[in-house]
mmCIF file of C-alpha atoms in Angstrom:
data_model
loop_
_atom_site.group_PDB
_atom_site.id
_atom_site.type_symbol
_atom_site.label_atom_id
_atom_site.label_comp_id
_atom_site.label_asym_id
_atom_site.label_seq_id
_atom_site.Cartn_x
_atom_site.Cartn_y
_atom_site.Cartn_z
ATOM 1 C CA MET A 342 116.688 6.249 76.916
ATOM 2 C CA ARG A 343 113.667 5.728 74.680
ATOM 3 C CA THR A 344 110.523 7.197 76.297
ATOM 4 C CA LEU A 345 106.849 6.489 75.754
ATOM 5 C CA PHE A 346 104.417 9.129 76.988
ATOM 6 C CA TYR A 347 101.298 7.190 77.878
ATOM 7 C CA TYR A 348 98.222 6.671 80.049
ATOM 8 C CA PRO A 349 97.480 3.110 81.253
ATOM 9 C CA LEU A 350 93.811 3.109 80.227
ATOM 10 C CA HIS A 351 94.456 4.773 76.889
ATOM 11 C CA ALA A 352 94.168 2.132 74.167
ATOM 12 C CA TYR A 353 96.620 3.740 71.749
ATOM 13 C CA SER A 354 99.203 3.981 74.531
ATOM 14 C CA ARG A 355 98.762 0.288 75.298
ATOM 15 C CA ILE A 356 99.220 -0.696 71.677
ATOM 16 C CA ILE A 357 102.607 1.033 71.433
ATOM 17 C CA ARG A 358 103.673 -0.196 74.867
ATOM 18 C CA VAL A 359 103.042 -3.801 73.808
ATOM 19 C CA MET A 360 104.614 -3.275 70.401
ATOM 20 C CA LEU A 361 107.819 -1.891 71.947
ATOM 21 C CA THR A 362 108.079 -4.925 74.212
ATOM 22 C CA GLU A 363 107.403 -7.324 71.329
ATOM 23 C CA GLU A 364 110.185 -5.566 69.422
ATOM 24 C CA GLN A 365 112.430 -6.170 72.462
ATOM 25 C CA LEU A 366 113.214 -2.459 72.742
ATOM 26 C CA ASP A 367 114.108 -0.883 76.074
ATOM 27 C CA PHE A 368 111.995 2.105 77.057
ATOM 28 C CA ASP A 369 110.858 4.219 79.962
ATOM 29 C CA LEU A 370 107.243 5.140 80.593
ATOM 30 C CA GLN A 371 106.172 8.691 81.366
ATOM 31 C CA TYR A 372 102.705 8.763 82.888
ATOM 32 C CA GLU A 373 100.384 11.362 81.380
ATOM 33 C CA LEU A 374 96.768 12.320 81.985
ATOM 34 C CA PRO A 375 94.971 12.701 78.623
ATOM 35 C CA TRP A 376 92.893 15.558 80.032
ATOM 36 C CA ASN A 377 95.890 17.352 81.597
ATOM 37 C CA LEU A 378 98.994 16.748 79.521
ATOM 38 C CA SER A 379 102.397 17.906 80.691
ATOM 39 C CA GLU A 380 104.106 20.878 79.094
ATOM 40 C CA GLN A 381 106.927 18.581 78.014
ATOM 41 C CA LEU A 382 104.590 16.411 76.001
ATOM 42 C CA LYS A 383 102.864 19.441 74.492
ATOM 43 C CA SER A 384 106.240 20.684 73.305
ATOM 44 C CA TYR A 385 106.744 17.400 71.443
ATOM 45 C CA ASN A 386 103.266 17.193 69.952
ATOM 46 C CA ASP A 387 101.317 20.213 68.747
ATOM 47 C CA GLN A 388 98.163 18.091 68.450
ATOM 48 C CA GLU A 389 98.417 17.364 72.190
ATOM 49 C CA LEU A 390 97.439 13.726 71.839
ATOM 50 C CA LEU A 391 98.720 10.447 73.257
ATOM 51 C CA PRO A 392 100.804 8.452 72.673
ATOM 52 C CA VAL A 393 104.117 10.119 71.931
ATOM 53 C CA LEU A 394 107.354 8.187 71.459
ATOM 54 C CA ARG A 395 110.763 9.803 71.852
ATOM 55 C CA ASP A 396 113.346 7.452 70.404
ATOM 56 C CA VAL A 397 116.966 7.039 71.478
ATOM 57 C CA ASN A 398 118.169 9.084 68.508
ATOM 58 C CA GLY A 399 116.056 12.064 69.613
ATOM 59 C CA THR A 400 113.344 11.484 67.014
ATOM 60 C CA THR A 401 109.878 12.277 68.375
ATOM 61 C CA ILE A 402 106.853 10.567 66.838
ATOM 62 C CA ALA A 403 103.252 11.329 67.735
ATOM 63 C CA GLY A 404 100.048 9.527 66.827
ATOM 64 C CA ILE A 405 99.159 5.863 66.871
ATOM 65 C CA THR A 406 99.408 4.980 63.175
ATOM 66 C CA THR A 407 102.558 7.049 62.700
ATOM 67 C CA ILE A 408 104.313 5.315 65.600
ATOM 68 C CA ILE A 409 103.250 1.863 64.388
ATOM 69 C CA GLU A 410 104.666 2.535 60.937
ATOM 70 C CA TYR A 411 107.815 4.128 62.377
ATOM 71 C CA LEU A 412 108.575 1.120 64.585
ATOM 72 C CA ASP A 413 107.930 -1.257 61.684
ATOM 73 C CA GLU A 414 110.363 0.643 59.467
ATOM 74 C CA ALA A 415 113.008 1.449 62.084
ATOM 75 C CA TYR A 416 113.019 -1.969 63.789
ATOM 76 C CA PRO A 417 111.920 -4.538 61.169
ATOM 77 C CA GLU A 418 113.349 -7.617 62.876
ATOM 78 C CA GLN A 419 110.062 -8.772 64.450
ATOM 79 C CA ASP A 420 107.787 -8.235 61.408
ATOM 80 C CA LEU A 421 104.757 -7.335 63.501
ATOM 81 C CA ILE A 422 102.850 -6.054 60.485
ATOM 82 C CA GLY A 423 103.656 -9.151 58.434
ATOM 83 C CA ARG A 424 106.151 -10.768 56.103
ATOM 84 C CA SER A 425 104.121 -10.969 52.893
ATOM 85 C CA ILE A 426 102.288 -8.135 51.219
ATOM 86 C CA MET A 427 98.888 -9.747 51.832
ATOM 87 C CA GLN A 428 99.644 -10.327 55.507
ATOM 88 C CA ARG A 429 100.634 -6.697 55.843
ATOM 89 C CA VAL A 430 97.478 -5.533 54.083
ATOM 90 C CA GLU A 431 95.296 -7.641 56.374
ATOM 91 C CA ALA A 432 97.140 -6.660 59.555
ATOM 92 C CA ARG A 433 96.791 -2.977 58.675
ATOM 93 C CA ARG A 434 93.137 -3.376 57.711
ATOM 94 C CA LEU A 435 92.173 -4.975 61.004
ATOM 95 C CA SER A 436 94.309 -2.823 63.269
ATOM 96 C CA TYR A 437 93.209 0.436 61.682
ATOM 97 C CA TRP A 438 89.580 -0.751 61.754
ATOM 98 C CA PHE A 439 89.809 -0.886 65.544
ATOM 99 C CA VAL A 440 92.072 2.155 65.871
ATOM 100 C CA ASN A 441 89.606 4.243 63.871
ATOM 101 C CA ASP A 442 86.077 2.818 63.951
ATOM 102 C CA PHE A 443 86.057 0.950 67.269
ATOM 103 C CA TYR A 444 87.862 3.820 68.988
ATOM 104 C CA HIS A 445 85.315 6.427 67.938
ATOM 105 C CA GLU A 446 82.148 4.323 68.072
ATOM 106 C CA VAL A 447 82.799 2.317 71.229
ATOM 107 C CA TYR A 448 85.955 3.000 73.205
ATOM 108 C CA TYR A 449 86.011 6.809 73.385
ATOM 109 C CA PRO A 450 82.313 7.342 74.260
ATOM 110 C CA ILE A 451 82.615 4.873 77.137
ATOM 111 C CA MET A 452 85.928 6.233 78.410
ATOM 112 C CA ASN A 453 84.779 9.825 78.099
ATOM 113 C CA GLU A 454 81.622 9.182 80.104
ATOM 114 C CA LYS A 455 83.128 6.853 82.718
ATOM 115 C CA ILE A 456 86.584 8.356 83.265
ATOM 116 C CA ILE A 457 87.468 11.551 81.418
ATOM 117 C CA LYS A 458 84.382 13.508 82.518
ATOM 118 C CA ARG A 459 84.970 12.298 86.055
ATOM 119 C CA PHE A 460 88.475 13.744 86.322
ATOM 120 C CA LYS A 461 88.653 16.497 83.718
ATOM 121 C CA SER A 462 86.617 19.026 85.667
ATOM 122 C CA LYS A 463 86.353 19.884 89.347
ATOM 123 C CA THR A 464 82.595 19.990 88.969
ATOM 124 C CA VAL A 465 80.578 16.770 89.051
ATOM 125 C CA ASN A 466 79.760 15.526 85.557
ATOM 126 C CA ALA A 467 77.522 12.482 85.743
ATOM 127 C CA PRO A 468 77.952 9.908 82.962
ATOM 128 C CA ASN A 469 75.321 9.978 80.266
ATOM 129 C CA PRO A 470 73.778 6.470 80.356
ATOM 130 C CA ASP A 471 72.376 6.802 76.841
ATOM 131 C CA VAL A 472 75.848 7.412 75.386
ATOM 132 C CA ILE A 473 77.278 4.442 77.272
ATOM 133 C CA ARG A 474 74.355 2.197 76.329
ATOM 134 C CA ASN A 475 74.695 3.103 72.661
ATOM 135 C CA ALA A 476 78.437 2.343 72.679
ATOM 136 C CA LEU A 477 77.970 -0.970 74.503
ATOM 137 C CA TYR A 478 75.320 -1.971 71.985
ATOM 138 C CA LYS A 479 77.925 -1.777 69.200
ATOM 139 C CA ILE A 480 80.516 -4.059 70.814
ATOM 140 C CA PRO A 481 79.024 -7.357 69.525
ATOM 141 C CA LYS A 482 79.181 -6.065 65.949
ATOM 142 C CA TYR A 483 82.953 -5.864 66.215
ATOM 143 C CA LEU A 484 83.623 -8.926 68.335
ATOM 144 C CA SER A 485 81.462 -11.202 66.180
ATOM 145 C CA LYS A 486 83.731 -10.375 63.241
ATOM 146 C CA ILE A 487 86.805 -11.076 65.373
ATOM 147 C CA ILE A 488 85.322 -14.454 66.346
ATOM 148 C CA TYR A 489 84.609 -15.200 62.669
ATOM 149 C CA LEU A 490 88.280 -14.642 61.843
ATOM 150 C CA LEU A 491 89.551 -16.662 64.805
ATOM 151 C CA GLU A 492 87.439 -19.630 63.709
ATOM 152 C CA ARG A 493 89.423 -19.665 60.466
ATOM 153 C CA ARG A 494 92.913 -18.459 61.452
ATOM 154 C CA SER A 495 95.586 -19.044 64.069
ATOM 155 C CA TRP A 496 95.823 -15.291 64.652
ATOM 156 C CA LEU A 497 93.721 -12.384 63.434
ATOM 157 C CA ALA A 498 95.680 -11.547 60.298
ATOM 158 C CA GLY A 499 96.766 -15.092 59.467
ATOM 159 C CA MET A 500 99.230 -17.654 60.760
ATOM 160 C CA ASP A 501 101.394 -15.190 62.687
ATOM 161 C CA PHE A 502 100.832 -12.924 65.699
ATOM 162 C CA SER A 503 100.693 -9.351 64.421
ATOM 163 C CA ILE A 504 99.853 -5.742 65.122
ATOM 164 C CA ALA A 505 96.202 -6.671 64.465
ATOM 165 C CA ASP A 506 96.203 -8.925 67.551
ATOM 166 C CA ILE A 507 97.972 -6.238 69.581
ATOM 167 C CA CYS A 508 95.464 -3.544 68.624
ATOM 168 C CA VAL A 509 92.319 -5.560 69.270
ATOM 169 C CA ALA A 510 93.655 -7.106 72.501
ATOM 170 C CA SER A 511 94.727 -3.694 73.817
ATOM 171 C CA PHE A 512 91.171 -2.382 73.522
ATOM 172 C CA ILE A 513 89.724 -5.555 75.008
ATOM 173 C CA SER A 514 92.201 -5.460 77.906
ATOM 174 C CA ILE A 515 90.930 -2.038 78.975
ATOM 175 C CA PHE A 516 87.334 -3.238 78.919
ATOM 176 C CA ASP A 517 88.510 -6.296 80.863
ATOM 177 C CA TYR A 518 90.159 -3.976 83.396
ATOM 178 C CA LEU A 519 86.898 -2.052 83.800
ATOM 179 C CA SER A 520 84.656 -5.171 83.873
ATOM 180 C CA ILE A 521 82.798 -3.990 80.791
ATOM 181 C CA LEU A 522 82.929 -7.236 78.806
ATOM 182 C CA LYS A 523 80.762 -10.206 79.711
ATOM 183 C CA TRP A 524 82.696 -13.163 78.342
ATOM 184 C CA THR A 525 79.704 -15.492 78.603
ATOM 185 C CA ASN A 526 78.076 -13.506 75.794
ATOM 186 C CA TYR A 527 80.740 -14.599 73.308
ATOM 187 C CA ASP A 528 82.143 -17.785 71.843
ATOM 188 C CA ASP A 529 84.926 -19.374 73.917
ATOM 189 C CA ILE A 530 87.344 -18.943 71.029
ATOM 190 C CA LEU A 531 87.497 -15.207 71.754
ATOM 191 C CA LEU A 532 88.497 -15.713 75.391
ATOM 192 C CA THR A 533 90.993 -18.433 74.436
ATOM 193 C CA TRP A 534 92.670 -16.052 71.989
ATOM 194 C CA TYR A 535 92.713 -13.233 74.549
ATOM 195 C CA VAL A 536 94.247 -15.465 77.245
ATOM 196 C CA ARG A 537 96.951 -16.525 74.768
ATOM 197 C CA ILE A 538 97.850 -12.861 74.358
ATOM 198 C CA LYS A 539 97.628 -12.152 78.095
ATOM 199 C CA SER A 540 100.184 -14.936 78.558
ATOM 200 C CA ARG A 541 102.757 -13.233 76.339
ATOM 201 C CA ARG A 542 105.668 -11.432 77.989
ATOM 202 C CA SER A 543 104.644 -8.178 76.311
ATOM 203 C CA PHE A 544 101.358 -8.149 78.243
ATOM 204 C CA ARG A 545 102.739 -8.943 81.698
ATOM 205 C CA SER A 546 103.417 -5.335 82.677
ATOM 206 C CA LEU A 547 99.907 -4.350 81.587
ATOM 207 C CA LEU A 548 98.434 -6.956 83.930
ATOM 208 C CA ALA A 549 100.210 -5.255 86.832
ATOM 209 C CA ASP A 550 98.515 -1.916 86.111
ATOM 210 C CA ASN A 551 96.493 -0.418 88.915
ATOM 211 C CA VAL A 552 95.317 3.092 88.111
ATOM 212 C CA PRO A 553 94.747 5.310 91.179
ATOM 213 C CA THR A 554 91.050 5.436 92.171
ATOM 214 C CA ILE A 555 90.191 3.061 89.287
ATOM 215 C CA PRO A 556 91.047 -0.450 90.500
ATOM 216 C CA PRO A 557 91.102 -3.354 88.037
ATOM 217 C CA SER A 558 88.461 -6.067 87.888
ATOM 218 C CA LYS A 559 89.072 -9.201 89.950
ATOM 219 C CA ASN A 560 89.859 -11.273 86.863
ATOM 220 C CA TYR A 561 92.000 -8.708 85.079
ATOM 221 C CA ALA A 562 95.404 -10.221 85.925
ATOM 222 C CA LYS A 563 94.245 -13.841 85.838
ATOM 223 C CA LEU A 564 95.009 -16.243 83.019
ATOM 224 C CA ASP A 565 91.852 -18.243 83.675
ATOM 225 C CA TYR A 566 88.251 -17.117 84.148
#
């Protein structure tokens, strides 16, 4: 059986989890803690990073961009990157913008302060409010550009749902889980787009997530706010 090594509140893990479901591929999930990875996962990935995908043919792929490209090449039926060359360029541009810039500027600082530091060590490590505040301050810069695109397109990269929508929505879904986003601060078009994605079959299992000691927000699984 195909296996995805993942952590529910790890954005890269979510992206691949949704992509596999959109590709209609069967897979098992192996729960991993990013700060305490299993020896099995370490044996598959010398960088010791999530996610890791072990395919049915025994191929093991590690790293978010590598797995995205592998799934696109190995299972091209769904065309999640895009049919035309320009669609593929735009889908890659937007998804890698979030995977790289948003991850390092916003997502990781918040997750490290709120979750990783909390569980990584037995000693108490209080979150640094300045780090969190600085990361939160940068969110509107990204989401305003997403809103700009949604005002002009059906989906982020064009007329079709793509890996760009999966990547951005996966990050947003974690902030939704943690009650970090205040939807009233943004144009309704952003929430409408996010609810459309939450309604897809590929997102249903994510909405059932309930991480031990980190319960989801009251609106996390709802399709209306």
